[in-house]
Amino acid sequence: MDNPHPFAIETRKLNLWYGTFQALYDVDLAVKQGQITALIGPSGCGKSTFLRSVNRITERLGYVRTTGSIEVFGHDIYRPEVELVQVRKKIGMVFQRPNPLPLSVRENILFAYRLHSGGERLTRNKGDEIVEDALSQVLLWDSMKDRLHRKATTLSLEEQQKLCIARLLPVKPSVLLMDEPCSALDPEATEAVEDLIWELRGRYSILIVTHNMAQARRASDECIFMLMGKVIEHTRTEDMFVTPKHKETADYIEGRYG
Amino acid sequence: MFEATSLNRRNRQKEGLVRYLFLLMTLLLILPVLIILGVLVAKGGPVLSMDFLFTYPTDGMTAGGIFPALVGTVWLVTVALLFSVPIGVAAAIYLSEYAPDNWLTRLINLAIINLAGVPSIVHALFGLGAFVMFFGFGTSILAASLTLAIMTLPVVIVSTRESLQAVPMAFREACWNMGATRWQTIRHVVLPNSISGILTGVILEVSRTAGETAPIMFTGAAFFLPFLPQGIFDQTMAMSLHLFVVSTQVPGVPEHLPYGVALVLILMVLTMNATSIAFRMYLRNKKKW
């Protein structure tokens, strides 16, 4: 997927229902490749739902119905012949609470790689290489290289969250979805993870849901404001925070509701 | 300004009363257990010896040891486990990890819980009809163990399912989001983190199986056999039935003998339970999340 398609994610008339409740209304979005795009909006506005429909994890609930299309680098991921495993491989997800597996740091990073390499024996060298590369990308290698056999669940939350990003990288995803990745972290850890996300910009297309206005402003190229399942505004971040075009956007970012 | 009002005092009295009432009930609960153990040890302790464990009964079962019954119980439990553990664990994995949450699944869950309450004598009659007669296994270890397996299956399923569901959902979600299939998730994450609970359930089930009498009475356990079983199509003696026999069916048994048999049986069960607790503690200390 190295094609220079300008958009990482493009949706057309995306509607989504949880049972009879409609959570997304005609969402038309184009998320640029290699950039950080922040999704903001009050609780229940559909931003997490949108994020989750981009790697089709919403379907697990069983009672979700989707119409319209989502294209990732120009390929519709809702076509029937699409293999879900490939979708999940190319589109990584980072959660609100860090959720490393109860394995060693090393095994966490090799986990996805092993899943997608189909039982092929992984040599020690190759494994070391993958682990070093992934940890270096998330700026953890120096502090973690002597602790690779520690259980990941005993690390600090910041380290855990960075590890959760790192373990996606060995299978070469193109898109990283992040659902409030800093909301369980203290301010210092938040800053560190934000720095990391900024560091990953360019190599990956990142879509990040956040409740934190300051974070959206600091750490994104473009910003999407959603309200009641609809996209209200999608512009460059500095434009949204300086000269919002819609009254609802202005009200929200100034903290008049949320 | 912080003095107790009469309402405070009344509530405090009530609190004390309720607390001691519950303590009393707890003591009432453990009292019979202590008495049983005490009596067994006092009356059965003197007959315990290597000879008692490793020789055959003699003199019309009024003397000698319990070797064939001991071996028979090991046979029955082992063969029962060979059936109930794979089936029960597989069913529990299906119900916990694959089955959609719909009315059919709920009905199956309800049925399993109710199955656990079917009296063992009913299982015994079922075993007699199905395994001994219909399938033609005759009265044999196979028929008796299958009956025991069917009786304990619901327990295995319920305890396994509980262990599986104690694994945090976040781990599964992490796996699914990396593109893992259900089976990969189960194999690499869910099972390694629930195996301690599953094994504990299995060991507890062993102890229950070892003590059952009714299900094996009609299906495979014999009154007295002067030899050990050679295979699963043989009949066998068993500890629980042997206890029943020497207590009620044979005249002239010295008083201490049944107590000795009961003591060995209960020690087997307690050892198994203790192993399960130790094992669970060992595995639990190893995992942290």
XYZ file of C-alpha atoms in Angstrom:
547
model
C 0.000 0.000 0.000
C 2.793 2.399 -0.807
C 0.677 4.068 -3.457
C 0.714 7.837 -3.121
C -3.016 8.005 -2.573
C -3.621 11.424 -1.030
C -6.188 10.198 1.467
C -5.664 7.563 4.125
C -9.347 7.342 4.944
C -12.259 8.494 2.827
C -15.871 7.945 3.734
C -18.958 8.516 1.636
C -22.403 8.835 3.161
C -21.419 6.705 6.098
C -24.424 5.930 8.297
C -24.286 3.640 11.277
C -26.976 2.266 13.554
C -26.685 0.492 16.891
C -29.949 -1.417 16.673
C -32.453 1.358 16.049
C -30.248 4.177 17.344
C -28.479 6.032 14.576
C -24.983 7.037 15.690
C -23.545 8.396 12.429
C -25.356 10.503 9.820
C -24.000 10.797 6.274
C -20.397 11.189 7.346
C -18.267 12.379 4.415
C -14.662 12.706 5.437
C -11.278 12.632 3.799
C -8.387 12.098 6.169
C -5.031 13.011 4.645
C -2.186 10.533 4.442
C 0.770 10.937 6.785
C -0.930 13.525 8.952
C -2.421 13.609 12.392
C -6.137 14.233 12.334
C -7.941 14.880 15.596
C -11.586 14.015 16.144
C -13.242 16.217 18.713
C -16.780 16.664 19.975
C -18.894 16.133 23.078
C -19.449 12.672 24.558
C -21.784 10.584 22.452
C -21.229 12.594 19.284
C -20.085 9.498 17.396
C -16.350 10.148 17.210
C -15.377 6.840 18.841
C -17.980 5.055 16.751
C -16.469 6.545 13.626
C -12.980 5.519 14.734
C -14.120 1.992 15.452
C -15.857 1.587 12.143
C -12.571 2.324 10.340
C -11.131 -1.041 11.419
C -14.563 -2.675 11.500
C -14.339 -3.516 15.173
C -17.898 -2.195 15.599
C -19.192 -5.300 13.869
C -18.300 -7.474 16.798
C -21.345 -6.217 18.640
C -23.561 -7.973 16.136
C -26.410 -5.453 16.118
C -24.560 -2.762 14.196
C -25.668 -1.838 10.677
C -23.583 0.316 8.364
C -24.366 1.918 5.004
C -22.163 4.000 2.746
C -18.487 3.321 2.248
C -15.130 3.665 3.953
C -12.085 3.602 1.727
C -8.603 3.171 3.100
C -6.015 4.258 0.553
C -8.696 3.940 -2.094
C -9.796 0.422 -1.149
C -13.319 -0.025 0.175
C -12.972 -2.016 3.393
C -16.657 -2.995 3.507
C -16.603 -4.993 0.286
C -17.602 -8.608 0.958
C -14.311 -10.070 -0.282
C -12.291 -8.009 2.190
C -10.402 -10.120 4.735
C -10.925 -8.678 8.209
C -7.555 -9.937 9.396
C -5.868 -7.823 6.704
C -7.946 -4.788 7.690
C -6.858 -5.149 11.319
C -3.239 -5.616 10.255
C -3.121 -2.473 8.144
C -5.187 -0.368 10.540
C -3.904 -0.498 14.112
C -5.900 0.623 17.128
C -4.712 2.122 20.410
C -7.160 2.213 23.308
C -8.002 4.583 26.113
C -6.594 2.338 28.786
C -3.273 0.786 27.852
C -3.955 -2.900 27.279
C -0.660 -4.737 26.897
C -1.035 -8.497 27.008
C 0.121 -10.266 30.180
C 3.330 -11.365 28.472
C 6.887 -10.019 28.428
C 7.671 -6.757 26.643
C 9.399 -8.718 23.907
C 6.518 -11.125 23.411
C 4.036 -8.244 23.274
C 5.918 -6.731 20.382
C 6.312 -10.026 18.551
C 2.677 -11.003 19.145
C 1.083 -9.386 16.102
C 4.101 -10.269 13.972
C 3.723 -13.933 14.878
C -0.036 -13.804 14.235
C 0.519 -12.603 10.715
C 3.533 -14.726 9.816
C 1.605 -17.986 10.066
C 3.679 -20.070 12.436
C 6.918 -19.508 10.526
C 9.872 -19.912 12.914
C 11.220 -16.595 14.068
C 14.987 -16.616 14.517
C 16.428 -14.929 17.565
C 18.178 -12.328 15.468
C 15.128 -11.468 13.453
C 13.102 -11.210 16.659
C 15.679 -8.934 18.269
C 15.676 -6.768 15.185
C 11.902 -6.409 15.174
C 11.792 -5.613 18.883
C 14.555 -3.020 18.647
C 13.004 -1.366 15.625
C 9.534 -1.160 17.171
C 10.768 0.079 20.535
C 13.049 2.629 18.873
C 10.127 3.992 16.889
C 8.199 4.629 20.116
C 11.281 6.069 21.881
C 11.386 3.248 24.419
C 14.427 1.314 23.255
C 17.007 2.999 25.462
C 15.009 2.725 28.646
C 13.596 -0.704 27.886
C 16.429 -2.631 26.248
C 17.508 -4.226 29.528
C 13.969 -4.981 30.605
C 12.673 -6.877 27.593
C 11.703 -9.866 29.681
C 9.709 -7.915 32.229
C 6.026 -8.505 32.233
C 4.421 -5.703 30.242
C 1.592 -5.318 32.740
C 4.096 -4.207 35.405
C 5.352 -1.201 33.421
C 4.241 2.368 34.080
C 1.101 3.459 32.245
C 3.109 5.681 29.931
C 5.417 2.813 29.015
C 2.436 0.513 28.597
C 0.709 2.893 26.223
C 3.879 3.364 24.171
C 4.287 -0.403 24.089
C 0.716 -0.735 22.825
C 1.668 1.525 19.939
C 4.961 -0.306 19.407
C 3.363 -3.713 19.114
C 1.305 -2.544 16.127
C 4.353 -1.488 14.124
C 6.067 -4.811 13.232
C 3.209 -5.719 10.856
C 3.641 -2.402 9.029
C 0.267 -0.712 9.461
C -0.582 2.330 7.367
C -3.167 3.843 9.649
C -3.108 4.175 13.437
C -6.407 4.802 15.177
C -6.146 6.167 18.702
C -9.126 6.374 21.024
C -8.246 8.978 23.662
C -4.783 7.493 24.066
C -3.784 9.846 26.871
C -6.896 9.997 28.991
C -5.604 7.423 31.502
C -2.226 9.150 31.807
C -0.939 11.928 34.046
C 0.094 15.256 32.438
C 3.744 14.333 32.102
C 3.021 10.975 30.502
C 0.445 12.674 28.275
C 3.106 15.020 27.004
C 5.486 12.144 26.359
C 2.880 10.185 24.409
C 1.890 13.302 22.463
C 5.532 13.838 21.543
C 5.642 10.257 20.376
C 2.526 10.639 18.239
C 4.072 13.702 16.654
C 7.238 11.662 16.056
C 5.229 8.990 14.196
C 3.610 11.571 11.956
C 4.597 11.137 8.330
C 5.326 7.428 8.629
C 1.754 6.637 9.593
C -1.577 8.303 9.060
C -2.993 8.919 12.503
C -6.602 9.499 13.485
C -6.955 10.383 17.130
C -10.074 10.883 19.233
C -9.582 13.309 22.076
C -11.579 15.108 24.713
C -8.707 17.408 25.399
C -8.906 20.634 23.384
C -5.365 21.626 24.212
C -4.159 18.275 22.964
C -6.079 18.546 19.710
C -4.649 21.990 19.203
C -1.056 21.043 20.046
C -0.850 17.693 18.408
C -2.794 17.592 15.160
C -2.608 18.864 11.606
C -6.307 18.771 10.929
C -9.284 18.724 13.166
C -12.757 17.289 12.744
C -15.578 18.506 14.940
C -18.542 16.174 15.298
C -21.884 16.737 16.954
C -24.830 14.344 17.268
C -23.363 11.928 14.736
C -22.701 14.554 12.092
C -19.507 16.180 10.927
C -19.882 19.913 11.579
C -16.474 21.140 10.568
C -13.251 19.706 9.184
C -10.336 22.091 8.648
C -6.722 22.692 9.460
C -6.276 22.708 13.216
C -5.075 26.280 13.536
C -8.014 27.516 11.482
C -10.506 25.642 13.628
C -9.138 27.026 16.861
C -8.608 30.562 15.602
C -11.480 31.132 13.209
C -14.103 28.396 13.526
C -16.707 28.700 10.786
C -19.652 27.312 12.726
C -21.201 28.618 15.886
C -21.401 25.093 17.387
C -17.678 24.589 16.860
C -16.850 27.899 18.480
C -19.118 27.128 21.420
C -17.555 23.728 21.925
C -13.928 24.703 21.741
C -14.551 27.597 24.065
C -15.953 25.143 26.568
C -19.569 26.237 26.503
C -20.683 22.604 26.427
C -18.992 19.296 26.329
C -21.296 18.239 69.378
C -20.167 14.703 68.489
C -21.963 12.803 71.289
C -23.898 9.674 70.412
C -27.654 10.078 70.127
C -30.052 7.379 71.291
C -30.488 6.415 67.618
C -26.737 5.899 67.276
C -26.709 3.705 70.361
C -29.584 1.578 69.144
C -27.923 1.120 65.772
C -24.685 0.144 67.456
C -26.492 -2.493 69.530
C -28.156 -3.882 66.427
C -24.825 -3.933 64.640
C -23.240 -5.977 67.417
C -26.160 -8.393 67.585
C -26.207 -9.048 63.850
C -22.463 -9.494 63.726
C -22.450 -12.160 66.452
C -25.436 -13.908 64.948
C -23.600 -14.308 61.667
C -20.448 -15.425 63.465
C -22.502 -18.080 65.261
C -23.886 -19.368 61.951
C -20.375 -19.596 60.558
C -19.252 -21.619 63.549
C -22.272 -23.892 63.181
C -21.181 -24.491 59.624
C -17.660 -25.629 60.413
C -18.590 -27.563 63.532
C -19.905 -30.684 61.732
C -16.819 -30.772 59.540
C -14.573 -30.702 62.582
C -16.635 -33.363 64.344
C -16.590 -35.652 61.319
C -12.845 -35.313 60.950
C -12.282 -35.768 64.674
C -14.376 -38.933 64.912
C -12.817 -40.396 61.786
C -9.307 -39.785 62.969
C -10.031 -41.078 66.476
C -11.811 -44.233 65.376
C -10.198 -44.939 62.015
C -6.696 -43.688 62.721
C -5.526 -46.836 64.528
C -6.239 -49.111 61.538
C -4.254 -46.987 59.097
C -1.047 -48.671 58.040
C 0.808 -49.599 54.890
C -0.713 -53.061 55.187
C -4.200 -51.601 55.319
C -3.592 -49.593 52.139
C -1.786 -52.272 50.164
C -3.427 -55.622 50.981
C -6.654 -57.285 49.890
C -9.655 -57.638 52.171
C -9.757 -61.010 53.892
C -12.161 -63.112 55.979
C -15.287 -62.077 54.110
C -14.157 -58.449 54.186
C -14.076 -58.319 57.951
C -10.289 -57.970 57.983
C -7.384 -57.090 55.729
C -6.852 -54.001 53.625
C -8.476 -51.934 50.893
C -5.981 -52.168 48.034
C -8.373 -53.177 45.228
C -10.834 -50.460 46.214
C -8.121 -47.824 46.233
C -6.858 -48.873 42.823
C -10.413 -49.080 41.510
C -11.212 -45.533 42.553
C -8.098 -44.296 40.772
C -9.225 -46.152 37.633
C -12.755 -44.798 37.782
C -11.684 -41.208 38.359
C -8.974 -41.272 35.692
C -11.200 -42.703 32.987
C -14.018 -40.316 33.945
C -11.633 -37.376 33.619
C -10.491 -38.530 30.190
C -14.059 -37.974 29.036
C -15.307 -35.083 31.111
C -12.320 -32.740 30.884
C -11.911 -32.499 27.091
C -15.650 -32.342 26.495
C -16.354 -29.964 29.361
C -13.504 -27.590 28.630
C -14.305 -27.494 24.909
C -17.971 -26.807 25.618
C -17.079 -24.086 28.104
C -14.738 -22.444 25.591
C -17.478 -22.510 22.986
C -20.041 -21.032 25.344
C -17.710 -18.368 26.697
C -15.731 -17.382 23.611
C -17.795 -18.182 20.546
C -21.495 -18.462 21.313
C -23.486 -15.333 20.511
C -25.467 -13.930 23.402
C -28.943 -15.018 22.332
C -31.847 -16.982 23.756
C -30.409 -20.315 22.669
C -27.130 -19.746 24.497
C -28.983 -18.583 27.579
C -31.160 -21.691 27.416
C -28.091 -23.922 27.183
C -26.511 -22.159 30.154
C -29.684 -22.612 32.161
C -29.822 -26.290 31.219
C -26.231 -26.829 32.339
C -26.871 -25.276 35.719
C -29.953 -27.434 36.148
C -28.131 -30.563 35.042
C -25.741 -30.035 37.923
C -28.714 -30.499 40.222
C -29.891 -33.868 38.886
C -29.678 -36.437 41.715
C -26.836 -38.885 41.306
C -29.142 -41.899 41.529
C -30.887 -40.637 38.393
C -27.536 -40.480 36.640
C -26.918 -44.023 37.874
C -30.098 -45.315 36.267
C -29.305 -43.436 33.077
C -25.834 -44.975 33.046
C -27.293 -48.423 33.562
C -29.717 -47.998 30.697
C -27.392 -46.237 28.294
C -23.888 -47.562 28.841
C -24.349 -50.925 30.492
C -27.298 -52.093 28.419
C -27.785 -50.038 25.261
C -24.120 -49.638 24.311
C -23.350 -53.066 25.737
C -20.346 -52.080 27.824
C -21.678 -54.309 30.601
C -20.951 -53.437 34.208
C -17.458 -52.121 33.686
C -15.095 -49.304 34.505
C -16.000 -47.756 31.155
C -19.726 -47.641 31.916
C -19.199 -46.389 35.453
C -16.705 -43.732 34.410
C -18.935 -42.501 31.602
C -21.743 -42.151 34.105
C -19.479 -40.224 36.448
C -18.278 -38.081 33.548
C -21.812 -37.136 32.544
C -22.656 -36.313 36.114
C -19.658 -34.021 36.566
C -19.715 -32.391 33.124
C -21.925 -29.482 34.189
C -19.573 -28.732 37.067
C -16.560 -28.740 34.752
C -18.332 -26.517 32.257
C -19.473 -24.004 34.850
C -16.120 -23.754 36.621
C -14.191 -23.545 33.343
C -16.499 -20.891 31.976
C -16.067 -18.833 35.113
C -12.290 -19.041 34.827
C -12.440 -17.998 31.177
C -14.665 -15.071 31.943
C -12.302 -13.875 34.653
C -9.794 -13.031 31.907
C -10.249 -9.298 31.269
C -12.066 -8.429 28.059
C -9.339 -5.867 27.281
C -6.889 -8.655 26.479
C -9.267 -10.172 23.965
C -9.961 -6.809 22.380
C -6.254 -6.126 22.101
C -5.808 -9.397 20.236
C -8.797 -8.978 17.941
C -7.622 -5.511 17.046
C -4.311 -6.916 15.937
C -6.134 -9.284 13.617
C -6.069 -12.389 15.794
C -8.767 -14.969 15.164
C -10.841 -16.230 18.069
C -8.771 -19.366 18.289
C -5.455 -17.483 18.253
C -6.785 -15.283 21.026
C -7.933 -18.274 23.068
C -4.760 -20.231 22.485
C -2.260 -17.466 23.239
C -4.034 -15.246 25.722
C -7.242 -16.586 27.247
C -6.154 -20.136 28.080
C -2.715 -19.313 29.506
C -4.413 -16.844 31.827
C -7.253 -19.068 32.933
C -5.527 -22.424 33.153
C -5.064 -22.170 36.915
C -8.780 -21.713 37.460
C -9.664 -24.453 34.992
C -7.315 -26.946 36.651
C -8.609 -26.025 40.078
C -12.108 -26.805 38.894
C -10.955 -30.102 37.454
C -9.219 -31.154 40.664
C -12.275 -30.278 42.731
C -14.297 -32.353 40.319
C -11.891 -35.271 40.842
C -12.541 -35.159 44.557
C -16.253 -35.132 43.996
C -16.039 -38.014 41.544
C -13.944 -40.075 43.929
C -16.620 -39.926 46.589
C -19.679 -40.723 44.469
C -21.352 -44.043 45.194
C -24.739 -44.227 43.522
C -23.602 -43.714 39.908
C -21.076 -46.538 40.044
C -23.154 -49.000 42.041
C -25.202 -50.234 39.076
C -22.692 -49.554 36.375
C -19.280 -50.911 37.242
C -18.395 -51.215 40.890
C -18.300 -54.651 42.453
C -18.952 -55.854 45.975
C -15.738 -57.844 46.203
C -13.137 -58.856 43.646
C -10.050 -60.865 44.509
C -8.047 -59.255 41.679
C -7.310 -55.835 40.228
C -9.020 -54.629 37.023
C -6.943 -55.252 33.914
C -8.702 -52.818 31.606
C -11.699 -50.563 31.161
C -14.064 -53.433 30.393
C -13.472 -55.046 33.782
C -15.477 -54.464 36.901
C -13.713 -52.962 39.847
C -14.023 -52.323 43.537
C -14.224 -48.687 44.648
C -13.605 -46.860 47.903
C -17.041 -45.312 48.198
C -18.923 -48.540 47.522
C -16.541 -50.482 49.732
C -17.363 -48.126 52.569
C -21.050 -48.686 51.990
C -20.555 -52.451 51.879
C -18.475 -52.811 55.032
C -20.749 -50.428 56.906
C -24.085 -52.014 56.065
C -23.869 -55.183 53.972
C -21.435 -57.472 55.735
C -22.052 -58.930 59.182
C -19.285 -59.094 61.744
C -17.136 -56.202 60.549
C -15.096 -54.752 63.403
C -16.137 -51.188 64.233
C -12.866 -49.511 63.311
C -12.719 -50.905 59.763
C -15.402 -48.703 58.114
C -13.932 -45.693 59.891
C -10.552 -46.553 58.428
C -12.022 -46.771 54.915
C -13.857 -43.484 55.400
C -10.720 -41.818 56.696
C -8.684 -42.919 53.672
C -11.431 -41.726 51.329
C -11.681 -38.341 52.981
C -7.910 -37.988 53.077
C -7.812 -38.665 49.335
C -10.381 -35.957 48.753
C -8.728 -33.474 51.096
C -5.318 -34.087 49.563
C -6.785 -33.422 46.162
C -8.439 -30.230 47.370
C -5.264 -29.072 49.066
C -3.304 -29.728 45.876
C -5.801 -27.673 43.961
C -5.523 -24.772 46.406
C -1.727 -24.884 46.424
C -1.660 -25.086 42.672
C -4.014 -22.164 42.299
C -1.915 -20.078 44.661
C 1.247 -20.957 42.784
C -0.187 -19.992 39.414
C -1.873 -16.897 40.756
C 1.379 -15.577 42.173
C 2.914 -15.967 38.762
C 0.373 -13.807 36.995
C -0.117 -10.133 37.499
C -2.332 -7.661 35.796
